[in-house]
Coordinates of C-alpha atoms in Angstrom, one line a residue:
Chain D
X1275 CA 70.2 -24.9 -168.6
X1276 CA 67.7 -24.9 -171.3
X1277 CA 63.9 -23.9 -172.0
X1278 CA 61.3 -26.3 -170.7
X1279 CA 60.5 -27.7 -173.9
X1280 CA 63.7 -28.6 -175.1
X1281 CA 63.7 -32.2 -176.3
X1282 CA 65.4 -34.6 -174.0
X1283 CA 68.0 -37.2 -175.2
X1284 CA 67.1 -40.5 -175.3
X1285 CA 69.4 -43.3 -176.0
X1286 CA 68.1 -46.1 -178.3
X1287 CA 70.4 -49.0 -178.6
X1288 CA 71.8 -50.8 -175.4
X1289 CA 75.1 -49.5 -176.0
X1290 CA 74.2 -45.6 -176.2
X1291 CA 72.1 -46.5 -172.9
X1292 CA 75.4 -48.2 -171.1
X1293 CA 77.3 -45.1 -172.3
X1294 CA 74.7 -42.7 -170.9
X1295 CA 74.8 -44.1 -167.6
X1296 CA 78.3 -44.4 -167.4
X1297 CA 79.5 -41.1 -169.2
X1298 CA 76.8 -38.9 -170.6
X1299 CA 79.1 -37.2 -173.2
X1300 CA 76.4 -37.9 -176.0
X1301 CA 73.7 -36.2 -173.9
X1302 CA 76.1 -33.4 -173.5
X1303 CA 76.7 -33.1 -177.0
X1304 CA 73.0 -33.4 -177.7
X1305 CA 71.9 -30.6 -175.3
X1306 CA 75.1 -28.6 -176.3
X1307 CA 74.7 -28.5 -180.3
X1308 CA 72.2 -31.0 -180.8
X1309 CA 68.1 -31.3 -181.1
X1310 CA 68.2 -30.7 -177.4
X1311 CA 69.4 -27.1 -177.6
X1312 CA 66.4 -24.7 -178.7
X1313 CA 67.8 -21.7 -180.6
X1314 CA 65.7 -18.5 -181.6
X1315 CA 64.2 -19.2 -184.9
X1316 CA 65.1 -16.0 -186.6
X1317 CA 69.0 -16.0 -186.2
X1318 CA 70.6 -14.4 -189.3
X1319 CA 74.1 -15.1 -190.8
X1320 CA 75.7 -13.1 -188.5
X1321 CA 75.1 -15.6 -185.9
X1322 CA 77.4 -17.9 -187.8
X1323 CA 80.7 -16.6 -186.6
X1324 CA 80.8 -18.3 -183.2
X1325 CA 80.7 -21.6 -184.6
X1326 CA 83.2 -20.2 -187.2
X1327 CA 85.4 -19.1 -184.5
X1328 CA 85.4 -22.3 -183.0
X1329 CA 86.3 -24.0 -186.3
X1330 CA 89.2 -21.6 -186.6
X1331 CA 90.7 -22.4 -183.6
X1332 CA 90.7 -26.1 -184.6
X1333 CA 92.5 -25.3 -187.7
X1334 CA 95.2 -23.5 -185.7
X1335 CA 95.6 -26.2 -183.0
X1336 CA 95.7 -28.9 -185.6
X1337 CA 98.2 -27.1 -188.1
X1338 CA 100.3 -25.6 -185.3
X1339 CA 100.9 -28.9 -183.6
X1340 CA 102.1 -30.3 -187.0
X1341 CA 104.0 -27.4 -187.6
X1342 CA 105.7 -27.8 -184.1
X1343 CA 106.9 -31.2 -185.2
X1344 CA 109.3 -29.5 -187.6
X1345 CA 110.1 -26.1 -186.1
X1346 CA 112.9 -25.7 -183.6
X1347 CA 112.8 -22.7 -181.3
X1348 CA 116.4 -21.8 -181.1
X1349 CA 117.4 -18.5 -182.5
X1350 CA 120.6 -19.7 -184.6
X1351 CA 118.0 -22.4 -186.7
X1352 CA 114.6 -20.8 -186.1
X1353 CA 114.5 -19.2 -189.5
X1354 CA 115.9 -21.9 -191.3
X1355 CA 113.6 -24.7 -189.8
X1356 CA 110.7 -22.5 -191.2
X1357 CA 112.4 -22.7 -194.6
X1358 CA 112.8 -26.3 -194.1
X1359 CA 109.0 -26.5 -193.5
X1360 CA 108.4 -24.7 -196.6
X1361 CA 110.9 -26.4 -198.8
X1362 CA 111.3 -30.0 -197.4
X1363 CA 108.4 -31.2 -195.3
X1364 CA 105.8 -33.0 -197.2
X1365 CA 102.9 -30.1 -197.6
X1366 CA 104.7 -28.1 -195.0
X1367 CA 104.3 -25.1 -197.3
X1368 CA 100.4 -25.9 -197.3
X1369 CA 100.2 -26.4 -193.5
X1370 CA 102.3 -23.6 -192.6
X1371 CA 100.3 -20.9 -194.9
X1372 CA 97.1 -22.6 -193.4
X1373 CA 98.2 -21.6 -190.1
X1374 CA 99.5 -18.2 -191.0
X1375 CA 96.4 -17.2 -193.1
X1376 CA 94.4 -19.3 -190.3
X1377 CA 95.2 -16.6 -187.8
X1378 CA 94.3 -13.9 -190.1
X1379 CA 91.0 -15.6 -190.7
X1380 CA 90.6 -16.4 -187.0
X1381 CA 90.7 -12.4 -186.3
X1382 CA 88.2 -11.9 -189.3
X1383 CA 85.7 -14.1 -187.8
X1384 CA 86.2 -12.9 -184.2
X1385 CA 86.1 -9.2 -185.4
X1386 CA 82.7 -10.0 -186.9
X1387 CA 81.6 -12.0 -183.8
X1388 CA 82.3 -8.6 -181.8
X1389 CA 80.8 -6.5 -184.4
X1390 CA 77.5 -8.7 -184.0
X1391 CA 77.8 -8.2 -180.5
X1392 CA 78.3 -4.2 -180.7
X1393 CA 75.4 -4.2 -182.9
X1394 CA 73.0 -6.2 -181.5
X1395 CA 74.4 -5.7 -177.9
X1396 CA 74.9 -9.2 -177.1
X1397 CA 76.5 -8.0 -174.0
X1398 CA 73.5 -6.7 -172.1
X1399 CA 72.1 -8.7 -169.0
X1400 CA 71.6 -11.8 -169.0
X1401 CA 74.7 -12.3 -171.2
X1402 CA 77.1 -10.1 -169.4
X1403 CA 79.5 -13.0 -168.7
X1404 CA 79.5 -14.3 -172.2
X1405 CA 80.6 -11.1 -173.2
X1406 CA 83.4 -10.8 -170.3
X1407 CA 84.7 -14.3 -171.1
X1408 CA 84.6 -13.5 -174.9
X1409 CA 86.9 -10.4 -174.2
X1410 CA 89.1 -12.6 -172.3
X1411 CA 89.4 -14.9 -175.1
X1412 CA 90.2 -12.0 -177.3
X1413 CA 93.1 -10.9 -175.1
X1414 CA 94.4 -14.4 -175.1
X1415 CA 94.1 -14.3 -178.8
X1416 CA 96.1 -11.3 -179.2
X1417 CA 98.8 -12.7 -176.9
X1418 CA 99.1 -15.9 -178.9
X1419 CA 99.1 -14.3 -182.2
X1420 CA 101.8 -12.1 -181.2
X1421 CA 104.1 -14.8 -179.9
X1422 CA 103.5 -17.0 -182.7
X1423 CA 104.4 -14.4 -185.1
X1424 CA 107.8 -14.1 -183.3
X1425 CA 108.8 -17.7 -184.0
X1426 CA 110.0 -17.6 -187.8
X1427 CA 112.7 -15.2 -186.4
X1428 CA 112.3 -13.2 -189.6
X1429 CA 113.0 -9.2 -189.3
X1430 CA 109.2 -8.5 -188.2
X1431 CA 109.3 -11.2 -185.9
X1432 CA 112.4 -9.9 -184.1
X1433 CA 111.4 -6.4 -184.0
X1434 CA 107.7 -6.9 -183.3
X1435 CA 109.0 -8.9 -180.3
X1436 CA 111.5 -5.9 -179.1
X1437 CA 108.7 -3.2 -179.7
X1438 CA 105.7 -5.2 -178.0
X1439 CA 107.8 -6.2 -175.0
X1440 CA 109.0 -2.6 -175.0
X1441 CA 105.4 -1.3 -174.1
X1442 CA 105.8 -3.2 -170.9
X1443 CA 109.0 -0.9 -170.5
X1444 CA 106.7 2.2 -170.3
X1445 CA 105.2 1.2 -167.0
X1446 CA 106.7 3.4 -164.3
X1447 CA 109.4 2.1 -161.9
X1448 CA 109.2 -1.4 -162.8
X1449 CA 109.2 -1.1 -166.4
X1450 CA 112.5 -1.9 -167.6
X1451 CA 113.4 -4.8 -165.3
X1452 CA 110.0 -6.2 -166.4
X1453 CA 110.8 -6.0 -170.0
X1454 CA 114.3 -7.7 -169.4
X1455 CA 112.5 -10.2 -167.4
X1456 CA 109.9 -10.8 -170.1
X1457 CA 112.6 -11.3 -173.1
X1458 CA 115.1 -13.1 -170.6
X1459 CA 117.8 -10.7 -172.0
X1460 CA 118.5 -7.2 -173.1
X1461 CA 117.1 -7.9 -176.5
X1462 CA 114.9 -10.5 -178.2
X1463 CA 117.1 -13.9 -178.2
X1464 CA 117.3 -17.3 -177.7
X1465 CA 115.6 -17.1 -174.1
X1466 CA 112.7 -15.1 -175.5
X1467 CA 112.0 -17.0 -178.7
X1468 CA 111.9 -20.4 -176.6
X1469 CA 109.5 -19.2 -174.0
X1470 CA 107.3 -17.6 -176.7
X1471 CA 107.2 -20.8 -178.5
X1472 CA 106.3 -22.8 -175.1
X1473 CA 103.8 -20.2 -174.4
X1474 CA 102.4 -20.3 -178.0
X1475 CA 101.6 -23.9 -177.7
X1476 CA 100.1 -23.4 -174.4
X1477 CA 97.4 -20.5 -174.8
X1478 CA 95.3 -22.3 -177.3
X1479 CA 94.8 -24.9 -174.9
X1480 CA 93.8 -22.3 -172.6
X1481 CA 91.9 -20.5 -174.9
X1482 CA 90.1 -23.9 -175.8
X1483 CA 89.3 -24.1 -172.0
X1484 CA 87.7 -20.2 -171.9
X1485 CA 85.8 -21.1 -175.0
X1486 CA 84.3 -23.9 -173.0
X1487 CA 83.2 -21.8 -170.4
X1488 CA 82.0 -19.1 -172.8
X1489 CA 79.7 -21.7 -174.3
X1490 CA 78.8 -22.8 -171.0
X1491 CA 77.6 -19.5 -170.0
X1492 CA 75.7 -18.9 -173.6
X1493 CA 73.8 -21.9 -172.8
X1494 CA 72.4 -20.7 -169.6
X1495 CA 70.1 -18.1 -171.1
X1496 CA 70.5 -19.1 -174.4
X1497 CA 71.4 -17.3 -177.8
X1498 CA 70.2 -13.9 -178.3
X1499 CA 68.6 -12.9 -181.5
X1500 CA 68.3 -10.1 -184.0
X1501 CA 65.2 -8.6 -182.6
X1502 CA 66.8 -8.6 -179.2
X1503 CA 63.2 -10.0 -177.8
X1504 CA 63.8 -12.8 -175.4
X1505 CA 62.6 -16.1 -176.2
X1506 CA 58.8 -16.8 -174.6
X1507 CA 57.5 -20.0 -175.9
X1508 CA 58.4 -23.0 -178.1
X1509 CA 57.1 -21.3 -181.4
X1510 CA 60.2 -18.6 -180.9
X1511 CA 62.6 -21.5 -181.2
X1512 CA 63.9 -24.3 -183.4
X1513 CA 66.2 -27.1 -182.4
X1514 CA 69.8 -26.3 -183.1
X1515 CA 70.5 -29.5 -184.7
X1516 CA 69.5 -29.8 -187.9
X1517 CA 68.3 -26.0 -188.2
X1518 CA 71.6 -24.2 -187.1
X1519 CA 73.9 -27.0 -187.8
X1520 CA 72.9 -26.9 -191.4
X1521 CA 72.9 -22.9 -191.4
X1522 CA 76.4 -22.9 -189.8
X1523 CA 77.3 -25.7 -192.2
X1524 CA 76.6 -23.3 -195.2
X1525 CA 78.7 -20.6 -193.7
X1526 CA 81.3 -22.9 -193.2
X1527 CA 81.4 -23.9 -196.7
X1528 CA 81.7 -20.0 -197.7
X1529 CA 84.4 -19.7 -195.2
X1530 CA 86.3 -22.4 -196.5
X1531 CA 86.1 -21.3 -200.1
X1532 CA 87.7 -17.6 -199.1
X1533 CA 90.2 -19.2 -196.7
X1534 CA 91.5 -22.1 -199.2
X1535 CA 91.6 -19.1 -202.0
X1536 CA 93.8 -17.1 -199.5
X1537 CA 96.0 -20.2 -198.5
X1538 CA 96.4 -21.5 -202.1
X1539 CA 96.5 -18.3 -204.6
X1540 CA 97.4 -15.3 -202.1
X1541 CA 99.3 -17.1 -199.1
X1542 CA 101.5 -14.1 -198.6
X1543 CA 99.0 -11.1 -199.2
X1544 CA 98.5 -10.3 -195.7
X1545 CA 102.1 -11.0 -194.4
X1546 CA 104.9 -8.8 -194.7
X1547 CA 108.1 -9.6 -196.9
X1548 CA 110.3 -8.3 -194.3
X1549 CA 109.7 -11.5 -192.2
X1550 CA 111.3 -13.4 -195.2
X1551 CA 114.7 -11.8 -194.1
X1552 CA 116.4 -13.5 -191.1
X1553 CA 116.4 -11.3 -187.7
X1554 CA 119.0 -8.9 -187.9
X1555 CA 119.5 -7.0 -184.3
X1556 CA 121.5 -4.2 -186.0
X1557 CA 119.0 -3.3 -188.4
X1558 CA 115.3 -2.0 -188.2
X1559 CA 113.0 -2.3 -191.2
X1560 CA 111.9 0.8 -192.4
X1561 CA 108.3 0.3 -192.0
X1562 CA 107.7 -1.6 -188.7
X1563 CA 104.0 -2.8 -188.2
X1564 CA 102.1 -5.6 -186.4
X1565 CA 100.1 -8.0 -188.6
X1566 CA 96.9 -6.4 -189.8
X1567 CA 94.8 -7.7 -187.2
X1568 CA 96.4 -5.4 -184.7
X1569 CA 96.3 -2.2 -186.7
X1570 CA 93.4 -0.3 -184.9
X1571 CA 95.3 -1.0 -181.5
X1572 CA 98.7 0.1 -183.0
X1573 CA 97.2 3.2 -184.2
X1574 CA 95.9 4.2 -180.9
X1575 CA 99.2 3.4 -179.5
X1576 CA 100.9 5.8 -181.8
X1577 CA 98.2 8.4 -181.6
X1578 CA 99.5 9.4 -178.0
X1579 CA 102.6 11.8 -178.9
X1580 CA 102.6 14.2 -176.3
X1581 CA 103.2 14.0 -172.2
X1582 CA 100.2 14.8 -170.1
X1583 CA 101.6 17.9 -168.4
X1584 CA 100.0 20.1 -165.7
X1585 CA 99.4 23.5 -167.7
X1586 CA 102.3 26.3 -167.4
X1587 CA 104.3 24.2 -165.2
X1588 CA 106.0 21.8 -167.2
X1589 CA 105.6 19.2 -164.6
X1590 CA 105.1 15.7 -166.6
X1591 CA 102.1 13.8 -165.0
X1592 CA 102.3 10.8 -167.6
X1593 CA 104.6 10.4 -170.3
X1594 CA 103.6 10.0 -173.9
X1595 CA 105.1 6.3 -173.9
X1596 CA 103.0 5.4 -171.0
X1597 CA 99.9 6.9 -172.4
X1598 CA 99.9 5.4 -175.6
X1599 CA 100.3 1.9 -173.7
X1600 CA 97.4 2.8 -171.7
X1601 CA 95.3 3.8 -174.3
X1602 CA 96.1 0.7 -176.2
X1603 CA 95.2 -1.4 -173.4
X1604 CA 92.5 0.8 -172.3
X1605 CA 90.9 0.5 -175.8
X1606 CA 90.2 -3.3 -175.1
X1607 CA 89.8 -2.9 -171.3
X1608 CA 86.8 -0.8 -172.0
X1609 CA 85.0 -3.8 -173.7
X1610 CA 85.0 -5.3 -170.1
X1611 CA 82.7 -2.4 -168.6
X1612 CA 80.5 -2.2 -171.7
X1613 CA 77.4 -4.1 -170.4
X1614 CA 77.2 -1.3 -167.7
X1615 CA 78.1 1.7 -170.0
X1616 CA 75.1 0.9 -172.4
X1617 CA 72.2 0.8 -170.2
X1618 CA 69.4 1.0 -172.5
X1619 CA 66.9 -2.0 -172.1
X1620 CA 66.6 -2.8 -175.9
X1621 CA 69.2 -4.8 -177.2
X1622 CA 69.0 -4.9 -180.9
X1623 CA 70.2 -2.0 -183.0
X1624 CA 67.2 -2.4 -185.2
X1625 CA 65.0 -0.7 -182.6
X1626 CA 67.5 1.9 -181.7
X1627 CA 67.4 4.7 -184.2
X1628 CA 69.8 7.2 -182.5
X1629 CA 72.3 4.2 -181.4
X1630 CA 72.2 3.1 -185.0
X1631 CA 73.3 6.3 -186.4
X1632 CA 76.3 6.6 -184.1
X1633 CA 77.2 2.9 -184.9
X1634 CA 77.0 3.3 -188.6
X1635 CA 78.5 6.6 -189.0
X1636 CA 80.6 6.9 -185.8
X1637 CA 81.9 3.7 -184.7
X1638 CA 82.2 1.7 -187.7
X1639 CA 84.0 4.2 -189.7
X1640 CA 86.4 5.1 -187.0
X1641 CA 87.2 1.4 -186.8
X1642 CA 87.8 1.2 -190.4
X1643 CA 90.0 4.5 -190.2
X1644 CA 91.9 3.0 -187.2
X1645 CA 92.6 -0.3 -189.3
X1646 CA 93.7 1.7 -192.1
X1647 CA 96.2 4.1 -189.8
X1648 CA 97.7 1.4 -188.1
X1649 CA 99.6 0.3 -191.1
X1650 CA 100.6 3.7 -192.4
X1651 CA 104.0 5.5 -191.6
X1652 CA 104.2 7.3 -188.7
X1653 CA 103.9 10.8 -190.2
X1654 CA 101.3 13.5 -191.1
X1655 CA 98.6 13.7 -191.5
X1656 CA 98.3 10.1 -190.3
X1657 CA 99.3 11.0 -186.7
X1658 CA 96.8 13.6 -186.6
X1659 CA 93.9 11.2 -188.1
X1660 CA 94.7 8.7 -185.4
X1661 CA 94.5 11.2 -182.9
X1662 CA 91.0 12.1 -183.9
X1663 CA 89.8 8.7 -184.3
X1664 CA 91.2 7.5 -181.1
X1665 CA 89.6 10.3 -179.5
X1666 CA 86.2 9.3 -181.0
X1667 CA 86.7 5.7 -180.3
X1668 CA 87.0 6.5 -176.7
X1669 CA 84.2 9.0 -176.8
X1670 CA 82.0 6.5 -178.2
X1671 CA 82.1 3.9 -175.5
X1672 CA 82.7 6.4 -172.5
X1673 CA 80.3 9.2 -173.3
X1674 CA 78.2 8.8 -176.5
X1675 CA 76.8 5.3 -175.6
X1676 CA 75.8 5.9 -171.9
X1677 CA 74.1 9.3 -173.4
X1678 CA 72.2 7.6 -175.9
X1679 CA 70.9 4.8 -173.7
X1680 CA 69.5 7.8 -171.5
X1681 CA 67.7 9.9 -174.0
X1682 CA 66.9 7.5 -176.8
X1683 CA 63.4 6.7 -177.6
X1684 CA 63.5 3.1 -179.0
X1685 CA 61.1 2.2 -181.7
X1686 CA 58.3 -0.3 -180.4
X1687 CA 59.6 -3.9 -180.1
X1688 CA 57.7 -6.9 -181.3
X1689 CA 56.1 -8.9 -178.7
X1690 CA 57.9 -12.0 -179.5
X1691 CA 60.4 -13.5 -182.1
X1692 CA 57.5 -15.1 -183.8
X1693 CA 55.6 -12.0 -184.1
X1694 CA 58.9 -10.0 -185.3
X1695 CA 59.5 -12.9 -188.0
X1696 CA 56.0 -13.6 -189.2
X1697 CA 54.3 -10.2 -188.3
X1698 CA 51.4 -9.9 -185.9
X1699 CA 48.7 -11.7 -187.6
X1700 CA 50.7 -15.0 -188.0
X1701 CA 51.6 -15.1 -184.5
X1702 CA 47.9 -16.2 -183.4
X1703 CA 47.8 -18.5 -186.5
X1704 CA 51.3 -20.1 -186.1
X1705 CA 50.5 -23.6 -184.9
X1706 CA 52.0 -24.2 -181.4
X1707 CA 53.1 -27.2 -179.7
X1708 CA 54.2 -25.6 -176.5
X1709 CA 52.3 -24.6 -173.1
X1710 CA 51.9 -21.0 -174.1
X1711 CA 49.6 -20.6 -177.0
X1712 CA 49.1 -17.3 -179.1
X1713 CA 45.9 -16.1 -177.3
X1714 CA 47.5 -16.3 -173.7
X1715 CA 50.6 -14.9 -174.9
X1716 CA 49.5 -11.4 -175.3
X1717 CA 48.8 -11.1 -171.2
X1718 CA 52.4 -12.0 -170.5
X1719 CA 54.8 -9.1 -169.7
X1720 CA 57.5 -8.4 -172.0
X1721 CA 60.9 -9.3 -170.5
X1722 CA 63.0 -7.5 -173.1
X1723 CA 61.5 -4.2 -172.1
X1724 CA 62.7 -4.6 -168.4
X1725 CA 65.7 -2.6 -167.9
X1726 CA 69.1 -4.6 -168.7
X1727 CA 70.0 -4.8 -165.1
Chain P
X771 CA 57.1 -24.9 -186.6
X772 CA 54.5 -27.6 -187.1
X773 CA 57.0 -30.2 -186.6
X774 CA 60.2 -29.2 -184.3
X775 CA 62.1 -32.2 -185.0
X776 CA 63.1 -31.5 -188.2
X777 CA 63.6 -35.3 -189.2
X778 CA 60.5 -35.2 -191.3
X779 CA 59.0 -32.6 -193.6
X780 CA 56.2 -30.4 -192.5
X781 CA 53.0 -31.9 -193.7
X782 CA 51.9 -29.0 -195.6
X783 CA 55.0 -29.0 -198.0
X784 CA 54.0 -31.7 -200.5
X785 CA 56.4 -30.1 -203.1
X786 CA 58.9 -31.6 -201.3
X787 CA 57.9 -35.0 -201.8
X788 CA 58.9 -36.9 -204.8
X789 CA 56.7 -40.0 -204.4
X790 CA 54.7 -42.0 -201.8
X791 CA 57.7 -43.9 -200.8
X792 CA 59.0 -41.5 -198.5
X793 CA 61.8 -40.4 -200.7
X794 CA 62.2 -36.8 -200.5
X795 CA 63.9 -34.0 -202.7
X796 CA 65.7 -33.1 -199.6
X797 CA 67.5 -36.1 -199.0
X798 CA 69.6 -35.6 -202.4
X799 CA 70.6 -32.4 -200.9
X800 CA 71.7 -34.3 -197.6
X801 CA 73.4 -36.8 -199.3
X802 CA 75.4 -34.6 -201.8
X803 CA 76.3 -32.1 -198.6
X804 CA 77.5 -34.9 -196.3
X805 CA 79.4 -36.8 -198.8
X806 CA 81.2 -33.4 -200.1
X807 CA 82.1 -32.8 -196.5
X808 CA 83.1 -36.1 -195.7
X809 CA 85.2 -36.5 -198.7
X810 CA 86.7 -33.0 -198.2
X811 CA 87.3 -33.9 -194.4
X812 CA 88.8 -37.1 -195.3
X813 CA 91.3 -35.6 -198.1
X814 CA 92.5 -33.6 -195.5
X815 CA 94.0 -36.5 -193.5
X816 CA 96.3 -37.0 -196.5
X817 CA 98.6 -33.9 -196.1
X818 CA 98.6 -34.2 -192.2
X819 CA 99.6 -38.1 -192.5
X820 CA 102.2 -37.4 -195.5
X821 CA 103.9 -34.4 -193.4
X822 CA 105.4 -37.3 -191.0
X823 CA 107.0 -39.1 -193.6
X824 CA 110.6 -38.3 -194.6
X825 CA 111.1 -34.8 -196.0
X826 CA 112.9 -34.0 -198.9
X827 CA 115.9 -33.2 -197.4
X828 CA 115.9 -36.9 -195.8
X829 CA 115.3 -38.2 -199.2
X830 CA 118.0 -36.2 -200.4
X831 CA 120.7 -37.9 -198.3
X832 CA 119.6 -41.3 -199.8
X833 CA 122.8 -41.9 -201.7
X834 CA 126.5 -42.0 -200.1
X835 CA 129.6 -42.7 -201.9
X836 CA 132.6 -44.7 -200.7
X837 CA 136.3 -44.8 -201.5
X838 CA 137.0 -48.6 -201.1
X839 CA 140.5 -48.7 -202.7
X840 CA 142.3 -48.0 -199.3
X841 CA 140.7 -51.2 -197.6
X842 CA 143.0 -53.8 -197.2
X843 CA 141.9 -57.5 -196.8
X844 CA 141.0 -58.3 -193.6
X845 CA 139.9 -54.9 -192.9
X846 CA 136.5 -53.1 -192.7
X847 CA 135.5 -49.7 -192.3
X848 CA 132.3 -47.9 -190.8
X849 CA 130.6 -45.4 -192.7
X850 CA 127.0 -44.2 -192.9
X851 CA 124.1 -44.6 -195.5
X852 CA 120.9 -42.9 -194.8
X853 CA 122.1 -42.1 -191.0
X854 CA 122.6 -45.8 -190.4
X855 CA 125.9 -47.5 -190.3
X856 CA 127.4 -49.2 -193.1
X857 CA 130.0 -52.1 -193.0
X858 CA 132.7 -52.3 -196.0
X859 CA 134.7 -55.3 -195.7
X860 CA 137.6 -56.5 -197.7
X861 CA 137.4 -60.5 -197.2
X862 CA 140.6 -62.5 -197.1
X863 CA 140.8 -65.3 -199.2
X864 CA 140.5 -67.5 -196.2
X865 CA 137.3 -65.7 -195.2
X866 CA 136.1 -66.4 -198.8
X867 CA 136.5 -69.8 -198.5
X868 CA 134.9 -70.2 -195.1
X869 CA 132.0 -68.4 -196.2
X870 CA 131.7 -71.0 -199.4
X871 CA 132.4 -74.0 -197.4
X872 CA 128.9 -73.5 -195.5
X873 CA 126.1 -75.5 -196.7
X874 CA 123.7 -72.9 -197.9
X875 CA 120.7 -75.1 -197.3
X876 CA 121.3 -75.2 -193.5
X877 CA 121.2 -71.6 -193.2
X878 CA 118.4 -69.8 -191.6
X879 CA 118.6 -67.1 -194.6
X880 CA 119.9 -69.0 -197.4
X881 CA 122.1 -67.0 -199.6
X882 CA 125.4 -67.5 -201.1
X883 CA 128.5 -65.1 -200.9
X884 CA 128.2 -64.5 -204.5
X885 CA 124.7 -63.4 -204.2
X886 CA 125.6 -61.0 -201.6
X887 CA 128.4 -59.2 -203.6
X888 CA 129.1 -57.9 -207.1
X889 CA 130.3 -59.9 -210.1
X890 CA 134.0 -59.2 -210.1
X891 CA 134.6 -58.0 -206.7
X892 CA 133.4 -61.1 -204.7
X893 CA 136.0 -60.0 -201.9
X894 CA 134.2 -56.8 -201.0
X895 CA 131.2 -57.2 -198.8
X896 CA 129.2 -54.0 -198.5
X897 CA 126.2 -54.6 -195.7
X898 CA 124.3 -52.3 -193.5
X899 CA 125.6 -52.3 -189.8
X900 CA 122.2 -52.8 -188.5
X901 CA 121.6 -56.1 -186.7
X902 CA 118.1 -57.6 -188.2
X903 CA 117.1 -58.6 -185.0
X904 CA 116.5 -55.1 -183.4
X905 CA 118.4 -52.7 -184.9
X906 CA 121.8 -52.5 -182.7
X907 CA 125.1 -52.1 -184.3
X908 CA 127.0 -55.1 -184.5
X909 CA 130.6 -55.4 -183.5
X910 CA 133.4 -56.7 -185.8
X911 CA 133.8 -54.1 -188.1
X912 CA 136.7 -52.4 -186.1
X913 CA 140.0 -53.9 -185.3
X914 CA 140.0 -55.8 -182.2
X915 CA 136.2 -56.3 -181.8
X916 CA 134.4 -59.4 -181.0
X917 CA 133.5 -61.0 -184.6
X918 CA 131.3 -63.7 -182.9
X919 CA 131.9 -67.5 -183.1
X920 CA 131.7 -67.5 -187.1
X921 CA 134.5 -64.8 -187.5
X922 CA 132.0 -62.2 -189.2
X923 CA 129.9 -60.1 -186.9
X924 CA 128.4 -60.4 -183.6
X925 CA 125.7 -58.3 -182.1
X926 CA 126.2 -57.7 -178.2
X927 CA 122.6 -56.7 -177.7
X928 CA 121.2 -60.1 -178.0
X929 CA 124.0 -62.4 -179.0
X930 CA 123.4 -62.5 -182.8
X931 CA 126.4 -64.3 -184.6
X932 CA 126.9 -63.5 -188.3
X933 CA 129.4 -65.2 -190.4
X934 CA 132.3 -63.8 -192.6
X935 CA 129.5 -63.3 -195.3
X936 CA 127.4 -61.4 -193.0
X937 CA 124.9 -64.2 -192.8
X938 CA 122.9 -65.0 -189.6
X939 CA 124.2 -68.1 -188.0
X940 CA 123.3 -68.0 -184.2
X941 CA 121.1 -66.1 -182.3
X942 CA 117.8 -64.2 -182.3
X943 CA 118.2 -62.4 -185.8
X944 CA 115.9 -63.7 -188.4
X945 CA 117.8 -62.4 -191.7
X946 CA 121.2 -61.6 -192.8
X947 CA 122.9 -58.3 -192.5
X948 CA 121.2 -56.5 -195.3
X949 CA 123.1 -55.6 -198.6
X950 CA 122.2 -52.4 -199.9
X951 CA 121.8 -51.5 -203.5
X952 CA 125.1 -50.3 -204.9
X953 CA 127.6 -50.1 -207.7
X954 CA 130.9 -49.1 -208.7
X955 CA 130.8 -45.6 -209.9
X956 CA 134.7 -45.3 -210.6
X957 CA 137.4 -48.4 -210.3
X958 CA 137.5 -47.4 -206.8
X959 CA 134.4 -45.7 -205.6
X960 CA 131.1 -47.4 -204.7
X961 CA 127.7 -45.4 -204.8
X962 CA 125.1 -46.9 -202.5
X963 CA 121.5 -46.0 -202.8

């Protein structure tokens, strides 16, 4: 599960020895996030976000369990119990704001985590499974966040539930019965609210389970790194503790400063005022949009305005409504095949000049634009812009990336992580405690230049 | 690199050392960082614990007003105070006599009737309707209910007998029925809490 030079856990006291024989949990922790897990020495701050995401999940579970002690999932009182939490419960306002902003920060952290994955091609072999599990976690997060947003039973909650379950209504034949089944009625009401509460409570623990698989899968090949060159010798790694516990600890401090600043000074900046109006099934808010973290996918959903028809016959193959749903889900599902779309053997964007151009001037502005467009009114020029950027989004993954990986001439990679960090001269001078010393290293094949498969 | 454990300073980094006694400048950072994290983490427990305490709306219910003018001697009413039953009884002269005839020193929880009522209205007994044993509601407030061996209240759960002053006389309960803080708001209305 780890490199040969990983330090072994050695219980010192009689008690820890006893524990180690009966249930080697301290050993597990030691090997997972302790000194027994060697990590590439050159990780930059983009590698903080995995730990931060785990921390966000903990914030959400702790504050969520507490909020559930005061909340009632009943359509007649739900809105009132949220106000009760805000006004009556001791520190209820703080816990609820921490939970609501915690969701936003969870997504900020996750998007930066995914951004890291895109730029450094963390999805490539041998780490495909980590990536696939990550996409599963992201989908579960989206479902959880959506259902959580319904619980306050405000106007945005209600109409969010109406619109999102309406997506399933687009599916041919079974769509409408499916939507009614999902809601337990013809419109969002008590039945829907109750099941959303139940599932909103359950799913975070399912996420925690998949996170464990995600970390398990990570620990088999070990972390990637900014050069994309695989670890070759002990000089390429440092123990997770104390090197990355302290680096992650610093990142955590910065995260907490930003998080608490939002919770205490701008608690509603990322929310919608309409959700402080109780749900009214007879009146839709003027601008109905999801929370900001769903904007890109909402923009893609709204980009499909015309039916797919056979030209000149007027036969509708796929109606616009279904196209939008396919587009929205497809925009995330395409990530599942990403490891097989980008076949370049070079991982890091630093050594891929052509990829880097399309990344910074193609994908990044596209995502930024979709983030913006998802929050706008459904009118021109926003619809046209959404269509343009949606088209580029799919083009990037399905066409541009495969072509780049075929035609690109990557820059020369450093022989090893140590060489990448310290330069060629330092590689041989650096003292080595491992079995592979600087002299022998030059004769070893560079595994990172092998094809990703 | 020279030392992978991270537990000690690399040999070359002599500037890290403050003295020959092995105290490093970095030790200060460790102590400061871990203390800050520790205090911060521990202070988070405060709201998490506090949120389970009674909320503002529960505390706002902590006074009740009762009109006692209609209660005839020998009659009791059941009302509520902080979502718990409250007994208000107008004692008959005979009941007062019985209560005062008891040797206070012989009681499990020694109190005179005067100590359990307000000056000027010794015939008005206001007690919680909560048995001091394990919290059941004693019988005796409503007409026709078993008032126990001492003519006051009787708790059917585990057989505690209270006398006409609501004092524990027999059975497992350790204390007299508790008398909440109350005062006359007007001539006929008392305010509890």
